[in-house]
């Protein structure tokens, strides 16, 4: 079974630009979550999509947005990039259940550098 | 507001000894706790989990303990191996599939 695939692996952008990151979840998984990892801050939850609907949202500004397609693939968009947006962006997929056996499966991430 | 905290950024342990990684949380609504392991340039991988109705879960060399009254979670690795050297994140979930992660503890197992 293929794992979670994130593209691209690395991105370099300049301030003010926008960027789109892509995530293909594990086959059969309907939930995709996005996290931002920065040194000293751990993994910060951005949002979760389930069946093409945003189900949960973290405390990030509106410049961060996402969407999910009917095949469960998800994209995350960051507009008007700031230097502080430089981070590793991780996508996680799961079945989307709320029972105790639910687990997140992570991709390798997209390393975004904003210059 | 960091609802899940890992107060030790790093830990060094001799090979064969016990590694104990700690995690504290503030939200009493968390119903499920997990530990993830992360190597550089890779995404976190699931290690072990525990439901809030239990106080211990064991899987091979890994045991997770949950103390709900203290809002404290710990991961024990016995015996520690050099391949266990990685960053460990604890995570907690509220109903609805939203997970909160700690800032991570970097474990180094010295051969």
PDB file of C-alpha atoms in Angstrom:
ATOM      1  CA  UNK A   1       0.000   0.000   0.000  1.00  0.00           C
ATOM      2  CA  UNK A   2       1.488   3.338  -1.039  1.00  0.00           C
ATOM      3  CA  UNK A   3       2.073   5.836   1.748  1.00  0.00           C
ATOM      4  CA  UNK A   4       1.209   9.500   1.944  1.00  0.00           C
ATOM      5  CA  UNK A   5       2.801  11.428  -0.902  1.00  0.00           C
ATOM      6  CA  UNK A   6       3.620  15.105  -0.675  1.00  0.00           C
ATOM      7  CA  UNK A   7       4.878  17.262  -3.502  1.00  0.00           C
ATOM      8  CA  UNK A   8       7.114  19.072  -3.935  1.00  0.00           C
ATOM      9  CA  UNK A   9       9.731  18.100  -1.338  1.00  0.00           C
ATOM     10  CA  UNK A  10      11.397  21.503  -1.378  1.00  0.00           C
ATOM     11  CA  UNK A  11      10.243  24.976  -2.336  1.00  0.00           C
ATOM     12  CA  UNK A  12      11.940  28.351  -2.310  1.00  0.00           C
ATOM     13  CA  UNK A  13       9.741  31.423  -2.607  1.00  0.00           C
ATOM     14  CA  UNK A  14      10.068  35.132  -1.940  1.00  0.00           C
ATOM     15  CA  UNK A  15       7.959  37.286   0.333  1.00  0.00           C
ATOM     16  CA  UNK A  16       4.599  38.218  -1.098  1.00  0.00           C
ATOM     17  CA  UNK A  17       4.350  35.226  -3.398  1.00  0.00           C
ATOM     18  CA  UNK A  18       1.848  32.430  -2.982  1.00  0.00           C
ATOM     19  CA  UNK A  19       2.442  28.706  -2.898  1.00  0.00           C
ATOM     20  CA  UNK A  20       0.404  25.516  -3.332  1.00  0.00           C
ATOM     21  CA  UNK A  21       1.379  22.235  -1.723  1.00  0.00           C
ATOM     22  CA  UNK A  22      -0.099  18.894  -2.660  1.00  0.00           C
ATOM     23  CA  UNK A  23      -0.867  15.754  -0.684  1.00  0.00           C
ATOM     24  CA  UNK A  24      -2.100  12.350  -1.842  1.00  0.00           C
ATOM     25  CA  UNK A  25      -3.372  10.273   1.090  1.00  0.00           C
ATOM     26  CA  UNK A  26      -3.233   6.533   1.560  1.00  0.00           C
ATOM     27  CA  UNK A  27      -5.802   4.772  -0.587  1.00  0.00           C
ATOM     28  CA  UNK A  28      -9.077   4.483   1.295  1.00  0.00           C
ATOM     29  CA  UNK A  29      -8.297   7.305   3.719  1.00  0.00           C
ATOM     30  CA  UNK A  30     -10.870  10.083   3.671  1.00  0.00           C
ATOM     31  CA  UNK A  31      -9.295  12.502   6.129  1.00  0.00           C
ATOM     32  CA  UNK A  32      -6.326  14.745   5.360  1.00  0.00           C
ATOM     33  CA  UNK A  33      -4.779  17.026   7.970  1.00  0.00           C
ATOM     34  CA  UNK A  34      -2.059  19.624   7.528  1.00  0.00           C
ATOM     35  CA  UNK A  35       0.566  20.585  10.089  1.00  0.00           C
ATOM     36  CA  UNK A  36       3.313  23.181  10.221  1.00  0.00           C
ATOM     37  CA  UNK A  37       6.564  22.213  11.923  1.00  0.00           C
ATOM     38  CA  UNK A  38       9.047  24.864  13.013  1.00  0.00           C
ATOM     39  CA  UNK A  39      11.999  24.536  15.398  1.00  0.00           C
ATOM     40  CA  UNK A  40      10.841  24.893  18.988  1.00  0.00           C
ATOM     41  CA  UNK A  41       7.131  24.907  18.089  1.00  0.00           C
ATOM     42  CA  UNK A  42       6.532  21.289  17.316  1.00  0.00           C
ATOM     43  CA  UNK A  43       3.705  20.411  14.979  1.00  0.00           C
ATOM     44  CA  UNK A  44       1.023  23.066  14.769  1.00  0.00           C
ATOM     45  CA  UNK A  45      -2.351  21.980  13.428  1.00  0.00           C
ATOM     46  CA  UNK A  46      -3.528  23.922  10.387  1.00  0.00           C
ATOM     47  CA  UNK A  47      -6.749  22.203   9.300  1.00  0.00           C
ATOM     48  CA  UNK A  48      -8.404  18.878   8.572  1.00  0.00           C
ATOM     49  CA  UNK A  49     -10.496  17.921   5.586  1.00  0.00           C
ATOM     50  CA  UNK A  50     -12.898  15.019   5.509  1.00  0.00           C
ATOM     51  CA  UNK A  51     -14.983  14.111   2.477  1.00  0.00           C
ATOM     52  CA  UNK A  52     -14.138  17.432   0.769  1.00  0.00           C
ATOM     53  CA  UNK A  53     -15.254  19.505   3.778  1.00  0.00           C
ATOM     54  CA  UNK A  54     -13.107  21.325   6.273  1.00  0.00           C
ATOM     55  CA  UNK A  55     -13.944  19.626   9.561  1.00  0.00           C
ATOM     56  CA  UNK A  56     -11.430  21.255  11.936  1.00  0.00           C
ATOM     57  CA  UNK A  57      -9.327  24.383  11.795  1.00  0.00           C
ATOM     58  CA  UNK A  58      -6.341  25.546  13.837  1.00  0.00           C
ATOM     59  CA  UNK A  59      -5.327  29.084  14.776  1.00  0.00           C
ATOM     60  CA  UNK A  60      -3.680  30.227  11.576  1.00  0.00           C
ATOM     61  CA  UNK A  61      -4.481  33.388   9.585  1.00  0.00           C
ATOM     62  CA  UNK A  62      -6.721  33.294   6.554  1.00  0.00           C
ATOM     63  CA  UNK A  63      -3.669  33.355   4.275  1.00  0.00           C
ATOM     64  CA  UNK A  64      -3.533  29.623   4.903  1.00  0.00           C
ATOM     65  CA  UNK A  65      -6.254  27.732   3.083  1.00  0.00           C
ATOM     66  CA  UNK A  66      -6.869  24.290   1.762  1.00  0.00           C
ATOM     67  CA  UNK A  67      -9.207  22.085  -0.138  1.00  0.00           C
ATOM     68  CA  UNK A  68      -9.886  18.441  -0.731  1.00  0.00           C
ATOM     69  CA  UNK A  69     -10.945  16.778  -3.922  1.00  0.00           C
ATOM     70  CA  UNK A  70     -13.371  13.929  -4.491  1.00  0.00           C
ATOM     71  CA  UNK A  71     -10.460  11.450  -4.663  1.00  0.00           C
ATOM     72  CA  UNK A  72      -9.353  12.657  -1.169  1.00  0.00           C
ATOM     73  CA  UNK A  73      -6.237  14.376  -2.516  1.00  0.00           C
ATOM     74  CA  UNK A  74      -5.681  17.694  -0.810  1.00  0.00           C
ATOM     75  CA  UNK A  75      -3.944  20.953  -1.542  1.00  0.00           C
ATOM     76  CA  UNK A  76      -2.815  23.656   0.826  1.00  0.00           C
ATOM     77  CA  UNK A  77      -2.324  27.228  -0.306  1.00  0.00           C
ATOM     78  CA  UNK A  78      -0.451  30.022   1.407  1.00  0.00           C
ATOM     79  CA  UNK A  79      -0.899  33.501  -0.023  1.00  0.00           C
ATOM     80  CA  UNK A  80       1.204  36.618   0.540  1.00  0.00           C
ATOM     81  CA  UNK A  81       4.096  34.648   1.969  1.00  0.00           C
ATOM     82  CA  UNK A  82       5.981  35.997   4.983  1.00  0.00           C
ATOM     83  CA  UNK A  83       9.450  35.085   6.224  1.00  0.00           C
ATOM     84  CA  UNK A  84       7.862  33.372   9.231  1.00  0.00           C
ATOM     85  CA  UNK A  85       6.067  30.925   6.965  1.00  0.00           C
ATOM     86  CA  UNK A  86       9.351  29.105   6.379  1.00  0.00           C
ATOM     87  CA  UNK A  87       8.723  25.668   7.812  1.00  0.00           C
ATOM     88  CA  UNK A  88       8.226  22.000   7.116  1.00  0.00           C
ATOM     89  CA  UNK A  89       4.613  21.398   6.103  1.00  0.00           C
ATOM     90  CA  UNK A  90       3.375  17.924   6.877  1.00  0.00           C
ATOM     91  CA  UNK A  91       0.309  16.231   5.555  1.00  0.00           C
ATOM     92  CA  UNK A  92      -1.292  13.358   7.444  1.00  0.00           C
ATOM     93  CA  UNK A  93      -3.993  11.003   6.296  1.00  0.00           C
ATOM     94  CA  UNK A  94      -6.338   8.815   8.271  1.00  0.00           C
ATOM     95  CA  UNK A  95      -9.600   6.953   7.901  1.00  0.00           C
ATOM     96  CA  UNK A  96     -11.323   9.874   9.586  1.00  0.00           C
ATOM     97  CA  UNK A  97     -12.990   7.861  12.344  1.00  0.00           C
ATOM     98  CA  UNK A  98     -13.123   9.079  15.903  1.00  0.00           C
ATOM     99  CA  UNK A  99     -12.597   5.720  17.593  1.00  0.00           C
ATOM    100  CA  UNK A 100      -9.531   4.958  19.768  1.00  0.00           C
ATOM    101  CA  UNK A 101      -7.736   3.128  16.980  1.00  0.00           C
ATOM    102  CA  UNK A 102      -7.544   6.132  14.712  1.00  0.00           C
ATOM    103  CA  UNK A 103      -3.990   7.013  13.704  1.00  0.00           C
ATOM    104  CA  UNK A 104      -2.400   9.659  11.548  1.00  0.00           C
ATOM    105  CA  UNK A 105      -0.038   8.583   8.798  1.00  0.00           C
ATOM    106  CA  UNK A 106       2.361  11.314   7.723  1.00  0.00           C
ATOM    107  CA  UNK A 107       4.051  12.158   4.476  1.00  0.00           C
ATOM    108  CA  UNK A 108       7.694  13.259   4.332  1.00  0.00           C
ATOM    109  CA  UNK A 109       6.697  16.887   4.168  1.00  0.00           C
ATOM    110  CA  UNK A 110       7.381  19.898   1.994  1.00  0.00           C
ATOM    111  CA  UNK A 111      10.205  22.136   3.195  1.00  0.00           C
ATOM    112  CA  UNK A 112       9.247  25.711   2.358  1.00  0.00           C
ATOM    113  CA  UNK A 113      11.818  28.485   2.503  1.00  0.00           C
ATOM    114  CA  UNK A 114      10.680  32.080   2.147  1.00  0.00           C
ATOM    115  CA  UNK A 115      13.408  34.568   1.247  1.00  0.00           C
TER     116      UNK A 115
ATOM    117  CA  UNK B   1      -1.536  28.072  23.763  1.00  0.00           C
ATOM    118  CA  UNK B   2       0.447  24.823  23.957  1.00  0.00           C
ATOM    119  CA  UNK B   3      -1.966  22.194  25.253  1.00  0.00           C
ATOM    120  CA  UNK B   4       0.595  19.408  25.005  1.00  0.00           C
ATOM    121  CA  UNK B   5       4.046  20.056  26.421  1.00  0.00           C
ATOM    122  CA  UNK B   6       7.309  18.195  26.266  1.00  0.00           C
ATOM    123  CA  UNK B   7       9.599  20.069  28.636  1.00  0.00           C
ATOM    124  CA  UNK B   8      12.783  18.181  27.801  1.00  0.00           C
ATOM    125  CA  UNK B   9      14.088  19.156  24.359  1.00  0.00           C
ATOM    126  CA  UNK B  10      16.742  16.441  24.490  1.00  0.00           C
ATOM    127  CA  UNK B  11      17.701  13.261  26.293  1.00  0.00           C
ATOM    128  CA  UNK B  12      20.824  11.075  26.133  1.00  0.00           C
ATOM    129  CA  UNK B  13      20.806   7.468  27.289  1.00  0.00           C
ATOM    130  CA  UNK B  14      23.328   4.656  27.229  1.00  0.00           C
ATOM    131  CA  UNK B  15      22.515   1.685  24.994  1.00  0.00           C
ATOM    132  CA  UNK B  16      20.704  -1.049  26.940  1.00  0.00           C
ATOM    133  CA  UNK B  17      19.365   1.333  29.584  1.00  0.00           C
ATOM    134  CA  UNK B  18      15.842   2.680  29.923  1.00  0.00           C
ATOM    135  CA  UNK B  19      14.736   5.830  28.103  1.00  0.00           C
ATOM    136  CA  UNK B  20      11.874   7.759  29.688  1.00  0.00           C
ATOM    137  CA  UNK B  21      10.227  10.523  27.683  1.00  0.00           C
ATOM    138  CA  UNK B  22       7.666  12.722  29.370  1.00  0.00           C
ATOM    139  CA  UNK B  23       4.685  14.716  28.229  1.00  0.00           C
ATOM    140  CA  UNK B  24       2.198  16.930  30.073  1.00  0.00           C
ATOM    141  CA  UNK B  25      -1.156  18.165  28.865  1.00  0.00           C
ATOM    142  CA  UNK B  26      -3.702  20.686  30.017  1.00  0.00           C
ATOM    143  CA  UNK B  27      -6.964  19.723  28.299  1.00  0.00           C
ATOM    144  CA  UNK B  28      -9.004  17.212  30.295  1.00  0.00           C
ATOM    145  CA  UNK B  29     -11.124  16.540  27.180  1.00  0.00           C
ATOM    146  CA  UNK B  30      -8.332  14.619  25.460  1.00  0.00           C
ATOM    147  CA  UNK B  31      -9.512  11.051  24.952  1.00  0.00           C
ATOM    148  CA  UNK B  32      -6.627   9.453  23.094  1.00  0.00           C
ATOM    149  CA  UNK B  33      -2.863   9.830  23.277  1.00  0.00           C
ATOM    150  CA  UNK B  34      -0.153   8.784  20.847  1.00  0.00           C
ATOM    151  CA  UNK B  35       3.616   8.797  20.486  1.00  0.00           C
ATOM    152  CA  UNK B  36       5.312   9.421  17.169  1.00  0.00           C
ATOM    153  CA  UNK B  37       8.939   9.025  16.192  1.00  0.00           C
ATOM    154  CA  UNK B  38      10.610  11.220  13.599  1.00  0.00           C
ATOM    155  CA  UNK B  39      13.895  10.834  11.753  1.00  0.00           C
ATOM    156  CA  UNK B  40      15.423  13.773   9.866  1.00  0.00           C
ATOM    157  CA  UNK B  41      13.944  14.374   6.411  1.00  0.00           C
ATOM    158  CA  UNK B  42      11.075  11.968   7.100  1.00  0.00           C
ATOM    159  CA  UNK B  43       7.549  12.402   8.365  1.00  0.00           C
ATOM    160  CA  UNK B  44       6.630  11.232  11.884  1.00  0.00           C
ATOM    161  CA  UNK B  45       5.744   7.556  12.191  1.00  0.00           C
ATOM    162  CA  UNK B  46       3.287   6.123  14.679  1.00  0.00           C
ATOM    163  CA  UNK B  47       4.826   4.295  17.616  1.00  0.00           C
ATOM    164  CA  UNK B  48       2.242   3.504  20.288  1.00  0.00           C
ATOM    165  CA  UNK B  49      -1.058   4.844  21.613  1.00  0.00           C
ATOM    166  CA  UNK B  50      -3.281   4.713  24.671  1.00  0.00           C
ATOM    167  CA  UNK B  51      -6.917   5.455  25.279  1.00  0.00           C
ATOM    168  CA  UNK B  52      -7.868   7.714  28.174  1.00  0.00           C
ATOM    169  CA  UNK B  53      -9.694   4.802  29.821  1.00  0.00           C
ATOM    170  CA  UNK B  54      -6.439   2.911  30.304  1.00  0.00           C
ATOM    171  CA  UNK B  55      -3.329   3.685  32.321  1.00  0.00           C
ATOM    172  CA  UNK B  56      -0.801   1.509  30.537  1.00  0.00           C
ATOM    173  CA  UNK B  57      -0.195   0.065  27.095  1.00  0.00           C
ATOM    174  CA  UNK B  58       2.737  -2.070  26.108  1.00  0.00           C
ATOM    175  CA  UNK B  59       4.147  -3.030  22.720  1.00  0.00           C
ATOM    176  CA  UNK B  60       7.451  -4.858  22.752  1.00  0.00           C
ATOM    177  CA  UNK B  61      10.150  -2.566  24.078  1.00  0.00           C
ATOM    178  CA  UNK B  62       7.761   0.389  24.253  1.00  0.00           C
ATOM    179  CA  UNK B  63       5.354   1.122  27.100  1.00  0.00           C
ATOM    180  CA  UNK B  64       3.178   4.184  27.481  1.00  0.00           C
ATOM    181  CA  UNK B  65       1.847   5.221  30.885  1.00  0.00           C
ATOM    182  CA  UNK B  66      -1.023   7.620  31.425  1.00  0.00           C
ATOM    183  CA  UNK B  67      -1.696   9.424  34.702  1.00  0.00           C
ATOM    184  CA  UNK B  68      -4.951  11.297  34.164  1.00  0.00           C
ATOM    185  CA  UNK B  69      -5.039  12.949  37.559  1.00  0.00           C
ATOM    186  CA  UNK B  70      -1.624  14.475  36.919  1.00  0.00           C
ATOM    187  CA  UNK B  71      -2.340  15.004  33.215  1.00  0.00           C
ATOM    188  CA  UNK B  72       0.937  13.291  32.478  1.00  0.00           C
ATOM    189  CA  UNK B  73       2.018  10.807  29.830  1.00  0.00           C
ATOM    190  CA  UNK B  74       5.313   8.964  29.578  1.00  0.00           C
ATOM    191  CA  UNK B  75       6.979   6.644  27.098  1.00  0.00           C
ATOM    192  CA  UNK B  76       9.419   4.019  28.349  1.00  0.00           C
ATOM    193  CA  UNK B  77      11.839   2.323  25.971  1.00  0.00           C
ATOM    194  CA  UNK B  78      13.588  -0.746  27.382  1.00  0.00           C
ATOM    195  CA  UNK B  79      16.236  -1.612  26.414  1.00  0.00           C
ATOM    196  CA  UNK B  80      17.253   1.439  24.411  1.00  0.00           C
ATOM    197  CA  UNK B  81      19.007   0.836  21.102  1.00  0.00           C
ATOM    198  CA  UNK B  82      21.050   3.199  18.890  1.00  0.00           C
ATOM    199  CA  UNK B  83      18.331   2.941  16.222  1.00  0.00           C
ATOM    200  CA  UNK B  84      15.915   4.543  18.671  1.00  0.00           C
ATOM    201  CA  UNK B  85      17.786   7.839  18.290  1.00  0.00           C
ATOM    202  CA  UNK B  86      15.184  10.198  16.849  1.00  0.00           C
ATOM    203  CA  UNK B  87      12.809  12.990  17.825  1.00  0.00           C
ATOM    204  CA  UNK B  88       9.775  11.773  19.738  1.00  0.00           C
ATOM    205  CA  UNK B  89       6.494  13.664  19.701  1.00  0.00           C
ATOM    206  CA  UNK B  90       3.578  13.022  21.986  1.00  0.00           C
ATOM    207  CA  UNK B  91       0.133  13.858  20.681  1.00  0.00           C
ATOM    208  CA  UNK B  92      -3.359  14.057  22.120  1.00  0.00           C
ATOM    209  CA  UNK B  93      -6.751  14.054  20.471  1.00  0.00           C
ATOM    210  CA  UNK B  94     -10.055  15.645  21.279  1.00  0.00           C
ATOM    211  CA  UNK B  95     -13.157  14.042  19.852  1.00  0.00           C
ATOM    212  CA  UNK B  96     -13.477  15.020  16.233  1.00  0.00           C
ATOM    213  CA  UNK B  97     -10.082  13.916  15.029  1.00  0.00           C
ATOM    214  CA  UNK B  98      -8.124  17.057  15.909  1.00  0.00           C
ATOM    215  CA  UNK B  99      -4.689  16.137  17.218  1.00  0.00           C
ATOM    216  CA  UNK B 100      -2.393  18.345  19.305  1.00  0.00           C
ATOM    217  CA  UNK B 101       1.338  17.693  19.301  1.00  0.00           C
ATOM    218  CA  UNK B 102       4.113  18.536  21.730  1.00  0.00           C
ATOM    219  CA  UNK B 103       7.335  20.236  20.683  1.00  0.00           C
ATOM    220  CA  UNK B 104       9.310  16.991  20.638  1.00  0.00           C
ATOM    221  CA  UNK B 105      12.185  15.418  22.573  1.00  0.00           C
ATOM    222  CA  UNK B 106      15.357  14.476  20.742  1.00  0.00           C
ATOM    223  CA  UNK B 107      16.580  11.122  22.052  1.00  0.00           C
ATOM    224  CA  UNK B 108      20.191  10.058  21.558  1.00  0.00           C
ATOM    225  CA  UNK B 109      21.125   6.503  22.463  1.00  0.00           C
ATOM    226  CA  UNK B 110      24.859   6.217  22.965  1.00  0.00           C
ATOM    227  CA  UNK B 111      26.429   2.884  21.908  1.00  0.00           C
TER     228      UNK B 111
END
